[in-house]
């Protein structure tokens, strides 16, 4: 028989907050469900390497769940499932609840764009008997990380007649890949003396795409001609069509298990598709709904959430306003009673770089979903800074649902910082708090997350949608 606890031990258990490793708390059934969820997530990562592909994959999954395209003015009742694609680059989905929209909606917001290399409008040229594609990087990348790795080319080309050509090179078995070779160390003496952030000139992030000249051709640009001929034969495009194209180089990695114990997931684009998938799956699986549940998968977060497909766009307001109009409710009344879980990743404490973290307030792996009261930088600039009331609310929701969670900051004060879509939801007079998965190597071509944290992010979204 165990000895009875002393008074101070009882009081310590009651008063102290301990960050427990989630693997000490989950039973075998929950672990099996976690593994199943993560297999679906890895498949989503492989299918959705751009925001357009993420929208296409999300719509395919939504339609399989009974969602239908929303048409303005259509009559809706409790339980109806609708979605609206915003130009194929962001997506809004809703499940109509029992409560009127005057009581607000439960929102899960994530973004589906990730750092990458976009082709310039005039990308293709020849130099040194190589054909190359010029790029302009998108989002916050560390440029050296994109050298000497296999890359795929994904995107769309829109012809002058309005027809769309889908391009995806490098992702199928037997496909060639592209690359940006690094400078050999034998010649890198001067480069090695430069600061890490400036050692790679962004104008030199040019993709090697060919070296074989067009057979029997003469004069210049023989390799360029051969590459264009290949593209024309496969896709029916010409050099002019690059002017109305959105083509991006993305890492040619498939999502995989990491660690001898397979406890982690590695892959490209986990910021923020790890939260996007959690929000989507949480919306599908929520069992009881009082309020209307809304999921938004936004574009352009990595560059400020601007533009027609970003979170600052009026597209979200228009969608909610259309739903409200069907019930005779004003948009402002709906938004002021709504709640948003802004689902975006946070930085996982990395013992290899411990000096940039406040470990006491950092996100630790396997602690569940990380709640971020504020993001921003230099005195919380650019953050929505959730109120104490909002933090109390989400604590109660997650505890009631048995979700493992902890509170985390991105790093030490004034060392860095970051932003999410939370501020733009809060600017709409919506109570908002950030929550997401902690990531190692955020914004790198290969990011790492904990399976348990991915699973708990899904459980947290499901809990919010069940309110």
PDB file of C-alpha atoms in Angstrom, residues 57-255:
ATOM      1  CA  UNK A  57      -7.762  18.366 -52.309  1.00  0.00           C
ATOM      2  CA  UNK A  58      -9.904  19.974 -49.579  1.00  0.00           C
ATOM      3  CA  UNK A  59     -12.861  20.304 -51.964  1.00  0.00           C
ATOM      4  CA  UNK A  60     -12.530  16.676 -53.035  1.00  0.00           C
ATOM      5  CA  UNK A  61     -12.579  15.565 -49.401  1.00  0.00           C
ATOM      6  CA  UNK A  62     -15.432  17.939 -48.566  1.00  0.00           C
ATOM      7  CA  UNK A  63     -17.598  16.688 -51.419  1.00  0.00           C
ATOM      8  CA  UNK A  64     -17.039  13.144 -50.194  1.00  0.00           C
ATOM      9  CA  UNK A  65     -18.440  14.347 -46.842  1.00  0.00           C
ATOM     10  CA  UNK A  66     -21.578  15.748 -48.470  1.00  0.00           C
ATOM     11  CA  UNK A  67     -20.565  19.400 -48.895  1.00  0.00           C
ATOM     12  CA  UNK A  68     -21.986  21.242 -51.903  1.00  0.00           C
ATOM     13  CA  UNK A  69     -20.980  24.552 -53.522  1.00  0.00           C
ATOM     14  CA  UNK A  70     -22.736  27.503 -51.915  1.00  0.00           C
ATOM     15  CA  UNK A  71     -24.877  29.600 -54.231  1.00  0.00           C
ATOM     16  CA  UNK A  72     -25.958  33.030 -53.042  1.00  0.00           C
ATOM     17  CA  UNK A  73     -29.561  32.970 -51.876  1.00  0.00           C
ATOM     18  CA  UNK A  74     -29.846  29.204 -51.462  1.00  0.00           C
ATOM     19  CA  UNK A  75     -32.060  28.112 -48.564  1.00  0.00           C
ATOM     20  CA  UNK A  76     -30.110  26.470 -45.752  1.00  0.00           C
ATOM     21  CA  UNK A  77     -31.176  24.530 -42.682  1.00  0.00           C
ATOM     22  CA  UNK A  78     -29.382  23.035 -39.700  1.00  0.00           C
ATOM     23  CA  UNK A  79     -26.989  20.321 -40.797  1.00  0.00           C
ATOM     24  CA  UNK A  80     -26.475  21.619 -44.330  1.00  0.00           C
ATOM     25  CA  UNK A  81     -22.860  21.594 -45.526  1.00  0.00           C
ATOM     26  CA  UNK A  82     -21.632  24.178 -48.022  1.00  0.00           C
ATOM     27  CA  UNK A  83     -18.364  25.578 -49.346  1.00  0.00           C
ATOM     28  CA  UNK A  84     -17.171  28.458 -51.480  1.00  0.00           C
ATOM     29  CA  UNK A  85     -13.880  28.447 -53.339  1.00  0.00           C
ATOM     30  CA  UNK A  86     -12.293  31.876 -53.625  1.00  0.00           C
ATOM     31  CA  UNK A  87     -10.657  31.862 -57.060  1.00  0.00           C
ATOM     32  CA  UNK A  88      -9.275  28.405 -56.449  1.00  0.00           C
ATOM     33  CA  UNK A  89      -6.702  29.750 -53.969  1.00  0.00           C
ATOM     34  CA  UNK A  90      -8.583  29.904 -50.669  1.00  0.00           C
ATOM     35  CA  UNK A  91     -11.590  28.057 -49.368  1.00  0.00           C
ATOM     36  CA  UNK A  92     -14.453  28.620 -46.938  1.00  0.00           C
ATOM     37  CA  UNK A  93     -16.664  25.837 -45.625  1.00  0.00           C
ATOM     38  CA  UNK A  94     -19.634  25.900 -43.273  1.00  0.00           C
ATOM     39  CA  UNK A  95     -21.891  23.454 -41.466  1.00  0.00           C
ATOM     40  CA  UNK A  96     -25.111  25.183 -40.457  1.00  0.00           C
ATOM     41  CA  UNK A  97     -25.886  24.858 -36.752  1.00  0.00           C
ATOM     42  CA  UNK A  98     -29.078  24.815 -34.715  1.00  0.00           C
ATOM     43  CA  UNK A  99     -28.509  28.263 -33.203  1.00  0.00           C
ATOM     44  CA  UNK A 100     -29.263  31.380 -35.259  1.00  0.00           C
ATOM     45  CA  UNK A 101     -26.313  33.235 -36.767  1.00  0.00           C
ATOM     46  CA  UNK A 102     -27.133  36.158 -34.470  1.00  0.00           C
ATOM     47  CA  UNK A 103     -25.415  34.064 -31.773  1.00  0.00           C
ATOM     48  CA  UNK A 104     -22.242  33.950 -33.842  1.00  0.00           C
ATOM     49  CA  UNK A 105     -20.231  31.212 -35.521  1.00  0.00           C
ATOM     50  CA  UNK A 106     -17.347  28.999 -34.426  1.00  0.00           C
ATOM     51  CA  UNK A 107     -14.418  29.606 -36.775  1.00  0.00           C
ATOM     52  CA  UNK A 108     -11.306  27.617 -37.482  1.00  0.00           C
ATOM     53  CA  UNK A 109      -8.885  29.647 -39.604  1.00  0.00           C
ATOM     54  CA  UNK A 110      -5.628  28.366 -41.076  1.00  0.00           C
ATOM     55  CA  UNK A 111      -3.504  29.192 -44.105  1.00  0.00           C
ATOM     56  CA  UNK A 112      -2.512  26.923 -46.966  1.00  0.00           C
ATOM     57  CA  UNK A 113       0.339  28.854 -48.580  1.00  0.00           C
ATOM     58  CA  UNK A 114       3.940  28.005 -47.710  1.00  0.00           C
ATOM     59  CA  UNK A 115       7.373  29.450 -48.519  1.00  0.00           C
ATOM     60  CA  UNK A 116       8.534  28.501 -52.010  1.00  0.00           C
ATOM     61  CA  UNK A 117      10.282  29.764 -55.163  1.00  0.00           C
ATOM     62  CA  UNK A 118       7.956  31.364 -57.732  1.00  0.00           C
ATOM     63  CA  UNK A 119       8.965  31.694 -61.372  1.00  0.00           C
ATOM     64  CA  UNK A 120       9.445  35.232 -62.653  1.00  0.00           C
ATOM     65  CA  UNK A 121       7.290  36.406 -65.611  1.00  0.00           C
ATOM     66  CA  UNK A 122      10.239  35.997 -68.006  1.00  0.00           C
ATOM     67  CA  UNK A 123      11.890  32.977 -66.414  1.00  0.00           C
ATOM     68  CA  UNK A 124      13.529  30.873 -69.110  1.00  0.00           C
ATOM     69  CA  UNK A 125      17.033  31.654 -70.386  1.00  0.00           C
ATOM     70  CA  UNK A 126      20.232  29.935 -71.480  1.00  0.00           C
ATOM     71  CA  UNK A 127      23.722  30.427 -70.077  1.00  0.00           C
ATOM     72  CA  UNK A 128      26.808  28.204 -70.174  1.00  0.00           C
ATOM     73  CA  UNK A 129      24.910  25.597 -72.219  1.00  0.00           C
ATOM     74  CA  UNK A 130      22.354  25.261 -69.440  1.00  0.00           C
ATOM     75  CA  UNK A 131      18.677  26.176 -69.577  1.00  0.00           C
ATOM     76  CA  UNK A 132      17.580  27.858 -66.352  1.00  0.00           C
ATOM     77  CA  UNK A 133      14.443  29.324 -64.801  1.00  0.00           C
ATOM     78  CA  UNK A 134      14.663  32.555 -62.805  1.00  0.00           C
ATOM     79  CA  UNK A 135      12.737  32.677 -59.537  1.00  0.00           C
ATOM     80  CA  UNK A 136      11.517  35.136 -56.931  1.00  0.00           C
ATOM     81  CA  UNK A 137      11.246  33.630 -53.454  1.00  0.00           C
ATOM     82  CA  UNK A 138       7.880  33.721 -51.685  1.00  0.00           C
ATOM     83  CA  UNK A 139       7.662  34.132 -47.929  1.00  0.00           C
ATOM     84  CA  UNK A 140      10.368  34.057 -45.303  1.00  0.00           C
ATOM     85  CA  UNK A 141      12.983  31.561 -46.451  1.00  0.00           C
ATOM     86  CA  UNK A 142      16.603  30.935 -45.507  1.00  0.00           C
ATOM     87  CA  UNK A 143      17.987  30.968 -49.015  1.00  0.00           C
ATOM     88  CA  UNK A 144      20.860  28.535 -48.493  1.00  0.00           C
ATOM     89  CA  UNK A 145      18.375  25.809 -47.523  1.00  0.00           C
ATOM     90  CA  UNK A 146      17.024  25.716 -51.090  1.00  0.00           C
ATOM     91  CA  UNK A 147      20.343  24.815 -52.683  1.00  0.00           C
ATOM     92  CA  UNK A 148      21.296  21.253 -53.617  1.00  0.00           C
ATOM     93  CA  UNK A 149      17.906  19.710 -52.888  1.00  0.00           C
ATOM     94  CA  UNK A 150      15.523  18.075 -55.384  1.00  0.00           C
ATOM     95  CA  UNK A 151      12.706  20.383 -56.473  1.00  0.00           C
ATOM     96  CA  UNK A 152       9.393  19.924 -58.267  1.00  0.00           C
ATOM     97  CA  UNK A 153       7.531  22.414 -60.463  1.00  0.00           C
ATOM     98  CA  UNK A 154       3.851  22.917 -59.661  1.00  0.00           C
ATOM     99  CA  UNK A 155       1.226  25.386 -60.794  1.00  0.00           C
ATOM    100  CA  UNK A 156      -1.040  26.564 -63.568  1.00  0.00           C
ATOM    101  CA  UNK A 157      -0.688  28.281 -66.919  1.00  0.00           C
ATOM    102  CA  UNK A 158      -3.624  30.332 -68.191  1.00  0.00           C
ATOM    103  CA  UNK A 159      -3.672  30.732 -71.969  1.00  0.00           C
ATOM    104  CA  UNK A 160      -5.009  33.831 -73.683  1.00  0.00           C
ATOM    105  CA  UNK A 161      -8.216  31.975 -74.534  1.00  0.00           C
ATOM    106  CA  UNK A 162      -8.810  31.407 -70.811  1.00  0.00           C
ATOM    107  CA  UNK A 163      -8.066  27.682 -70.787  1.00  0.00           C
ATOM    108  CA  UNK A 164      -6.093  26.343 -67.833  1.00  0.00           C
ATOM    109  CA  UNK A 165      -3.094  24.044 -68.025  1.00  0.00           C
ATOM    110  CA  UNK A 166      -2.149  22.166 -64.861  1.00  0.00           C
ATOM    111  CA  UNK A 167       1.597  21.655 -64.402  1.00  0.00           C
ATOM    112  CA  UNK A 168       3.122  19.186 -61.961  1.00  0.00           C
ATOM    113  CA  UNK A 169       6.640  17.975 -62.742  1.00  0.00           C
ATOM    114  CA  UNK A 170       8.742  15.894 -60.378  1.00  0.00           C
ATOM    115  CA  UNK A 171       6.113  14.357 -58.151  1.00  0.00           C
ATOM    116  CA  UNK A 172       5.312  11.161 -60.003  1.00  0.00           C
ATOM    117  CA  UNK A 173       7.443   7.993 -60.164  1.00  0.00           C
ATOM    118  CA  UNK A 174       9.955   8.336 -62.984  1.00  0.00           C
ATOM    119  CA  UNK A 175       9.572  12.120 -63.217  1.00  0.00           C
ATOM    120  CA  UNK A 176      12.707  14.256 -63.487  1.00  0.00           C
ATOM    121  CA  UNK A 177      13.358  16.783 -60.732  1.00  0.00           C
ATOM    122  CA  UNK A 178      14.927  20.242 -60.837  1.00  0.00           C
ATOM    123  CA  UNK A 179      17.750  21.641 -58.719  1.00  0.00           C
ATOM    124  CA  UNK A 180      19.776  24.708 -57.771  1.00  0.00           C
ATOM    125  CA  UNK A 181      23.304  23.372 -57.190  1.00  0.00           C
ATOM    126  CA  UNK A 182      25.350  24.983 -54.432  1.00  0.00           C
ATOM    127  CA  UNK A 183      28.850  26.335 -54.909  1.00  0.00           C
ATOM    128  CA  UNK A 184      31.536  23.704 -54.333  1.00  0.00           C
ATOM    129  CA  UNK A 185      33.567  24.263 -51.129  1.00  0.00           C
ATOM    130  CA  UNK A 186      36.801  24.460 -53.129  1.00  0.00           C
ATOM    131  CA  UNK A 187      35.627  27.784 -54.617  1.00  0.00           C
ATOM    132  CA  UNK A 188      33.483  29.042 -51.752  1.00  0.00           C
ATOM    133  CA  UNK A 189      36.146  30.825 -49.709  1.00  0.00           C
ATOM    134  CA  UNK A 190      34.708  34.317 -50.252  1.00  0.00           C
ATOM    135  CA  UNK A 191      31.124  33.090 -49.941  1.00  0.00           C
ATOM    136  CA  UNK A 192      31.916  31.440 -46.621  1.00  0.00           C
ATOM    137  CA  UNK A 193      33.098  34.756 -45.202  1.00  0.00           C
ATOM    138  CA  UNK A 194      29.685  36.373 -45.780  1.00  0.00           C
ATOM    139  CA  UNK A 195      26.911  36.450 -43.152  1.00  0.00           C
ATOM    140  CA  UNK A 196      24.569  33.491 -43.493  1.00  0.00           C
ATOM    141  CA  UNK A 197      21.680  35.696 -44.573  1.00  0.00           C
ATOM    142  CA  UNK A 198      23.555  37.233 -47.500  1.00  0.00           C
ATOM    143  CA  UNK A 199      25.764  34.351 -48.620  1.00  0.00           C
ATOM    144  CA  UNK A 200      23.274  33.397 -51.329  1.00  0.00           C
ATOM    145  CA  UNK A 201      22.190  36.119 -53.758  1.00  0.00           C
ATOM    146  CA  UNK A 202      18.438  35.685 -54.372  1.00  0.00           C
ATOM    147  CA  UNK A 203      18.992  36.475 -58.030  1.00  0.00           C
ATOM    148  CA  UNK A 204      21.070  33.293 -58.185  1.00  0.00           C
ATOM    149  CA  UNK A 205      18.232  31.031 -57.058  1.00  0.00           C
ATOM    150  CA  UNK A 206      17.810  29.842 -60.633  1.00  0.00           C
ATOM    151  CA  UNK A 207      16.583  26.353 -61.467  1.00  0.00           C
ATOM    152  CA  UNK A 208      18.655  24.113 -63.721  1.00  0.00           C
ATOM    153  CA  UNK A 209      16.143  22.570 -66.160  1.00  0.00           C
ATOM    154  CA  UNK A 210      18.201  21.281 -69.082  1.00  0.00           C
ATOM    155  CA  UNK A 211      21.527  21.005 -70.874  1.00  0.00           C
ATOM    156  CA  UNK A 212      20.744  19.137 -74.108  1.00  0.00           C
ATOM    157  CA  UNK A 213      20.429  21.265 -77.270  1.00  0.00           C
ATOM    158  CA  UNK A 214      17.609  20.892 -79.761  1.00  0.00           C
ATOM    159  CA  UNK A 215      18.749  18.308 -82.354  1.00  0.00           C
ATOM    160  CA  UNK A 216      20.231  19.858 -85.509  1.00  0.00           C
ATOM    161  CA  UNK A 217      19.705  23.435 -84.281  1.00  0.00           C
ATOM    162  CA  UNK A 218      22.239  26.203 -84.861  1.00  0.00           C
ATOM    163  CA  UNK A 219      23.081  29.552 -83.267  1.00  0.00           C
ATOM    164  CA  UNK A 220      22.187  30.549 -79.709  1.00  0.00           C
ATOM    165  CA  UNK A 221      19.568  29.354 -77.229  1.00  0.00           C
ATOM    166  CA  UNK A 222      19.669  25.766 -78.499  1.00  0.00           C
ATOM    167  CA  UNK A 223      19.076  24.312 -75.014  1.00  0.00           C
ATOM    168  CA  UNK A 224      16.353  26.854 -74.278  1.00  0.00           C
ATOM    169  CA  UNK A 225      14.644  25.822 -77.518  1.00  0.00           C
ATOM    170  CA  UNK A 226      14.823  22.159 -76.533  1.00  0.00           C
ATOM    171  CA  UNK A 227      13.238  22.854 -73.135  1.00  0.00           C
ATOM    172  CA  UNK A 228      10.472  24.973 -74.659  1.00  0.00           C
ATOM    173  CA  UNK A 229       9.825  22.246 -77.211  1.00  0.00           C
ATOM    174  CA  UNK A 230       9.419  19.686 -74.422  1.00  0.00           C
ATOM    175  CA  UNK A 231       7.008  21.962 -72.555  1.00  0.00           C
ATOM    176  CA  UNK A 232       5.055  22.680 -75.732  1.00  0.00           C
ATOM    177  CA  UNK A 233       4.699  19.022 -76.605  1.00  0.00           C
ATOM    178  CA  UNK A 234       3.534  18.076 -73.101  1.00  0.00           C
ATOM    179  CA  UNK A 235       1.497  21.131 -72.129  1.00  0.00           C
ATOM    180  CA  UNK A 236       0.863  23.016 -75.371  1.00  0.00           C
ATOM    181  CA  UNK A 237       2.414  26.217 -74.024  1.00  0.00           C
ATOM    182  CA  UNK A 238       4.832  28.748 -75.515  1.00  0.00           C
ATOM    183  CA  UNK A 239       7.247  31.211 -73.907  1.00  0.00           C
ATOM    184  CA  UNK A 240       4.570  33.912 -73.936  1.00  0.00           C
ATOM    185  CA  UNK A 241       2.350  31.766 -71.715  1.00  0.00           C
ATOM    186  CA  UNK A 242       4.760  32.242 -68.794  1.00  0.00           C
ATOM    187  CA  UNK A 243       3.360  35.781 -68.572  1.00  0.00           C
ATOM    188  CA  UNK A 244       0.034  34.434 -67.295  1.00  0.00           C
ATOM    189  CA  UNK A 245       1.301  31.537 -65.248  1.00  0.00           C
ATOM    190  CA  UNK A 246       1.674  30.759 -61.549  1.00  0.00           C
ATOM    191  CA  UNK A 247       4.470  28.205 -61.375  1.00  0.00           C
ATOM    192  CA  UNK A 248       6.392  27.405 -58.229  1.00  0.00           C
ATOM    193  CA  UNK A 249       9.378  25.280 -57.295  1.00  0.00           C
ATOM    194  CA  UNK A 250       8.640  23.215 -54.190  1.00  0.00           C
ATOM    195  CA  UNK A 251      10.713  20.515 -52.460  1.00  0.00           C
ATOM    196  CA  UNK A 252      10.497  17.048 -53.988  1.00  0.00           C
ATOM    197  CA  UNK A 253      10.020  15.381 -50.620  1.00  0.00           C
ATOM    198  CA  UNK A 254       7.210  13.062 -49.628  1.00  0.00           C
ATOM    199  CA  UNK A 255       5.898  13.218 -46.081  1.00  0.00           C
TER     200      UNK A 255
END
